[in-house]
Structures are given as C-alpha cells and as structure tokens.
JSON list of C-alpha atoms in Angstrom, two decimals:
[
{"chain": "C", "resi": 1, "resn": "UNK", "atom": "CA", "xyz": [-0.13, 0.01, 0.01]},
{"chain": "C", "resi": 2, "resn": "UNK", "atom": "CA", "xyz": [1.14, 3.36, -0.88]},
{"chain": "C", "resi": 3, "resn": "UNK", "atom": "CA", "xyz": [1.71, 6.29, 1.58]},
{"chain": "C", "resi": 4, "resn": "UNK", "atom": "CA", "xyz": [1.44, 9.94, 0.98]},
{"chain": "C", "resi": 5, "resn": "UNK", "atom": "CA", "xyz": [4.99, 10.59, 1.02]},
{"chain": "C", "resi": 6, "resn": "UNK", "atom": "CA", "xyz": [6.17, 7.98, -1.46]},
{"chain": "C", "resi": 7, "resn": "UNK", "atom": "CA", "xyz": [6.93, 9.42, -5.16]},
{"chain": "C", "resi": 8, "resn": "UNK", "atom": "CA", "xyz": [5.49, 8.29, -7.96]},
{"chain": "C", "resi": 9, "resn": "UNK", "atom": "CA", "xyz": [5.73, 8.68, -12.15]},
{"chain": "C", "resi": 10, "resn": "UNK", "atom": "CA", "xyz": [8.38, 11.07, -13.33]},
{"chain": "C", "resi": 11, "resn": "UNK", "atom": "CA", "xyz": [9.68, 12.05, -9.75]},
{"chain": "C", "resi": 12, "resn": "UNK", "atom": "CA", "xyz": [10.38, 8.29, -9.15]},
{"chain": "C", "resi": 13, "resn": "UNK", "atom": "CA", "xyz": [12.08, 7.66, -11.90]},
{"chain": "C", "resi": 14, "resn": "UNK", "atom": "CA", "xyz": [14.20, 10.86, -11.74]},
{"chain": "C", "resi": 15, "resn": "UNK", "atom": "CA", "xyz": [15.21, 10.32, -8.00]},
{"chain": "C", "resi": 16, "resn": "UNK", "atom": "CA", "xyz": [16.03, 6.23, -8.82]},
{"chain": "C", "resi": 17, "resn": "UNK", "atom": "CA", "xyz": [18.22, 7.74, -11.84]},
{"chain": "C", "resi": 18, "resn": "UNK", "atom": "CA", "xyz": [19.81, 10.32, -9.68]},
{"chain": "C", "resi": 19, "resn": "UNK", "atom": "CA", "xyz": [20.58, 7.79, -6.77]},
{"chain": "C", "resi": 20, "resn": "UNK", "atom": "CA", "xyz": [24.12, 6.66, -8.22]},
{"chain": "C", "resi": 21, "resn": "UNK", "atom": "CA", "xyz": [25.36, 10.24, -9.28]},
{"chain": "C", "resi": 22, "resn": "UNK", "atom": "CA", "xyz": [24.11, 11.45, -5.66]},
{"chain": "C", "resi": 23, "resn": "UNK", "atom": "CA", "xyz": [26.22, 8.60, -3.92]},
{"chain": "C", "resi": 24, "resn": "UNK", "atom": "CA", "xyz": [28.93, 9.38, -6.37]},
{"chain": "C", "resi": 25, "resn": "UNK", "atom": "CA", "xyz": [29.34, 12.91, -5.46]},
{"chain": "C", "resi": 26, "resn": "UNK", "atom": "CA", "xyz": [28.58, 12.24, -1.66]},
{"chain": "C", "resi": 27, "resn": "UNK", "atom": "CA", "xyz": [31.62, 10.12, -1.58]},
{"chain": "C", "resi": 28, "resn": "UNK", "atom": "CA", "xyz": [33.91, 12.69, -3.14]},
{"chain": "C", "resi": 29, "resn": "UNK", "atom": "CA", "xyz": [35.77, 15.15, -0.65]},
{"chain": "C", "resi": 30, "resn": "UNK", "atom": "CA", "xyz": [33.48, 17.89, 0.38]},
{"chain": "C", "resi": 31, "resn": "UNK", "atom": "CA", "xyz": [35.92, 20.60, -1.46]},
{"chain": "C", "resi": 32, "resn": "UNK", "atom": "CA", "xyz": [35.80, 19.02, -5.01]},
{"chain": "C", "resi": 33, "resn": "UNK", "atom": "CA", "xyz": [32.41, 19.90, -5.36]},
{"chain": "C", "resi": 34, "resn": "UNK", "atom": "CA", "xyz": [32.67, 23.06, -4.21]},
{"chain": "C", "resi": 35, "resn": "UNK", "atom": "CA", "xyz": [35.51, 23.76, -6.24]},
{"chain": "C", "resi": 36, "resn": "UNK", "atom": "CA", "xyz": [33.57, 22.31, -9.15]},
{"chain": "C", "resi": 37, "resn": "UNK", "atom": "CA", "xyz": [30.79, 25.12, -8.47]},
{"chain": "C", "resi": 38, "resn": "UNK", "atom": "CA", "xyz": [33.41, 28.11, -8.05]},
{"chain": "C", "resi": 39, "resn": "UNK", "atom": "CA", "xyz": [34.99, 27.01, -11.43]},
{"chain": "C", "resi": 40, "resn": "UNK", "atom": "CA", "xyz": [31.82, 26.95, -13.25]},
{"chain": "C", "resi": 41, "resn": "UNK", "atom": "CA", "xyz": [30.85, 30.49, -11.76]},
{"chain": "C", "resi": 42, "resn": "UNK", "atom": "CA", "xyz": [34.11, 31.69, -12.89]},
{"chain": "C", "resi": 43, "resn": "UNK", "atom": "CA", "xyz": [33.67, 30.68, -16.16]},
{"chain": "C", "resi": 44, "resn": "UNK", "atom": "CA", "xyz": [30.65, 32.06, -16.23]},
{"chain": "C", "resi": 45, "resn": "UNK", "atom": "CA", "xyz": [31.65, 35.23, -14.96]},
{"chain": "C", "resi": 46, "resn": "UNK", "atom": "CA", "xyz": [34.94, 35.94, -16.56]},
{"chain": "C", "resi": 47, "resn": "UNK", "atom": "CA", "xyz": [33.86, 33.98, -19.96]},
{"chain": "C", "resi": 48, "resn": "UNK", "atom": "CA", "xyz": [32.45, 36.03, -22.75]},
{"chain": "C", "resi": 49, "resn": "UNK", "atom": "CA", "xyz": [29.67, 34.64, -25.16]},
{"chain": "C", "resi": 50, "resn": "UNK", "atom": "CA", "xyz": [28.95, 31.09, -25.34]},
{"chain": "C", "resi": 51, "resn": "UNK", "atom": "CA", "xyz": [31.57, 30.31, -22.84]},
{"chain": "C", "resi": 52, "resn": "UNK", "atom": "CA", "xyz": [30.36, 32.43, -20.16]},
{"chain": "C", "resi": 53, "resn": "UNK", "atom": "CA", "xyz": [26.68, 31.19, -21.06]},
{"chain": "C", "resi": 54, "resn": "UNK", "atom": "CA", "xyz": [27.69, 27.69, -20.93]},
{"chain": "C", "resi": 55, "resn": "UNK", "atom": "CA", "xyz": [29.25, 27.87, -17.48]},
{"chain": "C", "resi": 56, "resn": "UNK", "atom": "CA", "xyz": [26.20, 29.55, -16.12]},
{"chain": "C", "resi": 57, "resn": "UNK", "atom": "CA", "xyz": [24.16, 26.99, -17.78]},
{"chain": "C", "resi": 58, "resn": "UNK", "atom": "CA", "xyz": [25.93, 24.12, -16.38]},
{"chain": "C", "resi": 59, "resn": "UNK", "atom": "CA", "xyz": [25.72, 25.65, -12.95]},
{"chain": "C", "resi": 60, "resn": "UNK", "atom": "CA", "xyz": [22.17, 26.30, -13.58]},
{"chain": "C", "resi": 61, "resn": "UNK", "atom": "CA", "xyz": [21.32, 22.56, -14.50]},
{"chain": "C", "resi": 62, "resn": "UNK", "atom": "CA", "xyz": [23.46, 21.33, -11.23]},
{"chain": "C", "resi": 63, "resn": "UNK", "atom": "CA", "xyz": [21.43, 23.79, -8.99]},
{"chain": "C", "resi": 64, "resn": "UNK", "atom": "CA", "xyz": [18.11, 22.72, -10.84]},
{"chain": "C", "resi": 65, "resn": "UNK", "atom": "CA", "xyz": [18.90, 19.32, -10.35]},
{"chain": "C", "resi": 66, "resn": "UNK", "atom": "CA", "xyz": [19.72, 19.63, -6.60]},
{"chain": "C", "resi": 67, "resn": "UNK", "atom": "CA", "xyz": [16.27, 21.81, -6.00]},
{"chain": "C", "resi": 68, "resn": "UNK", "atom": "CA", "xyz": [14.21, 19.32, -8.03]},
{"chain": "C", "resi": 69, "resn": "UNK", "atom": "CA", "xyz": [15.49, 16.60, -5.63]},
{"chain": "C", "resi": 70, "resn": "UNK", "atom": "CA", "xyz": [15.08, 18.55, -2.57]},
{"chain": "C", "resi": 71, "resn": "UNK", "atom": "CA", "xyz": [11.86, 20.54, -3.11]},
{"chain": "C", "resi": 72, "resn": "UNK", "atom": "CA", "xyz": [9.66, 18.38, -1.28]},
{"chain": "C", "resi": 73, "resn": "UNK", "atom": "CA", "xyz": [11.80, 18.81, 1.86]},
{"chain": "C", "resi": 74, "resn": "UNK", "atom": "CA", "xyz": [12.06, 22.84, 1.62]},
{"chain": "C", "resi": 75, "resn": "UNK", "atom": "CA", "xyz": [10.02, 25.41, 3.03]},
{"chain": "C", "resi": 76, "resn": "UNK", "atom": "CA", "xyz": [8.50, 28.31, 1.13]},
{"chain": "C", "resi": 77, "resn": "UNK", "atom": "CA", "xyz": [11.37, 30.65, 1.75]},
{"chain": "C", "resi": 78, "resn": "UNK", "atom": "CA", "xyz": [13.99, 27.77, 0.56]},
{"chain": "C", "resi": 79, "resn": "UNK", "atom": "CA", "xyz": [11.75, 27.35, -2.73]},
{"chain": "C", "resi": 80, "resn": "UNK", "atom": "CA", "xyz": [12.07, 30.97, -3.21]},
{"chain": "C", "resi": 81, "resn": "UNK", "atom": "CA", "xyz": [15.83, 31.25, -2.81]},
{"chain": "C", "resi": 82, "resn": "UNK", "atom": "CA", "xyz": [16.11, 28.42, -5.04]},
{"chain": "C", "resi": 83, "resn": "UNK", "atom": "CA", "xyz": [13.89, 30.03, -7.85]},
{"chain": "C", "resi": 84, "resn": "UNK", "atom": "CA", "xyz": [15.50, 33.26, -7.34]},
{"chain": "C", "resi": 85, "resn": "UNK", "atom": "CA", "xyz": [19.07, 31.88, -8.02]},
{"chain": "C", "resi": 86, "resn": "UNK", "atom": "CA", "xyz": [18.07, 29.86, -10.96]},
{"chain": "C", "resi": 87, "resn": "UNK", "atom": "CA", "xyz": [16.53, 33.23, -12.07]},
{"chain": "C", "resi": 88, "resn": "UNK", "atom": "CA", "xyz": [19.69, 35.18, -11.81]},
{"chain": "C", "resi": 89, "resn": "UNK", "atom": "CA", "xyz": [21.71, 32.40, -13.55]},
{"chain": "C", "resi": 90, "resn": "UNK", "atom": "CA", "xyz": [19.42, 32.09, -16.38]},
{"chain": "C", "resi": 91, "resn": "UNK", "atom": "CA", "xyz": [19.55, 36.01, -16.75]},
{"chain": "C", "resi": 92, "resn": "UNK", "atom": "CA", "xyz": [23.29, 36.32, -16.85]},
{"chain": "C", "resi": 93, "resn": "UNK", "atom": "CA", "xyz": [23.37, 33.18, -19.27]},
{"chain": "C", "resi": 94, "resn": "UNK", "atom": "CA", "xyz": [21.03, 35.24, -21.33]},
{"chain": "C", "resi": 95, "resn": "UNK", "atom": "CA", "xyz": [23.05, 38.18, -21.06]},
{"chain": "C", "resi": 96, "resn": "UNK", "atom": "CA", "xyz": [26.21, 36.41, -21.98]},
{"chain": "C", "resi": 97, "resn": "UNK", "atom": "CA", "xyz": [24.63, 34.90, -24.87]},
{"chain": "C", "resi": 98, "resn": "UNK", "atom": "CA", "xyz": [23.24, 38.25, -26.40]},
{"chain": "C", "resi": 99, "resn": "UNK", "atom": "CA", "xyz": [26.28, 40.24, -25.68]},
{"chain": "C", "resi": 100, "resn": "UNK", "atom": "CA", "xyz": [25.14, 42.13, -22.71]},
{"chain": "C", "resi": 101, "resn": "UNK", "atom": "CA", "xyz": [27.78, 40.81, -20.12]}
]
C-alpha cells in the first residue's frame, strides 16, 4: 500500500536515476564539489559569449537538479531562494548569449 510520502511517476524515476550520481558526489571530498561550483561560476563571470553562458548554464543545471531532488523537503523560503538563484543564473547566461555581459 502506498503512503502519501512515496514519490510516484516521473519524480520516482528521476530520484531512482539520480541515486547513483548522488552517491558518487557524496563520496567525493566536500571541497571537490565546491571547487567545481566555483570553477563554473568563474567561467560564467569571466568568460564572454557562449563560453560564459555555458559555464552559467551548467551551474544552473546542477542547481536545478539539486533543487528538484530537495523540493519536497523545502519550506516556502527555501523554494523561493532556489527559484531566485536559478532566475539570476538564467538572466546572466542570457546576457552572455546576447552580448550584454
């Protein structure tokens, strides 16, 4: 019998497919993921054109993946913060693509 807390459908599939990469990331030293995030952010801020946009979009994809996995456990302020961060990254990536930054 299913309870209300068990994911179903697409969420269950994404959580199942994400299990192996999440375990891999969890086994890495903490500084590795932090360094990767800072490297993507640095490429996004220093790079121009599609290079900067690619760094920011990769960071956006990583943040969106983590946000999706954590969404049920977040309160309203946590959700709003993640949406705002993703919107800022998307805006800066679009700025790079259209030559504004």
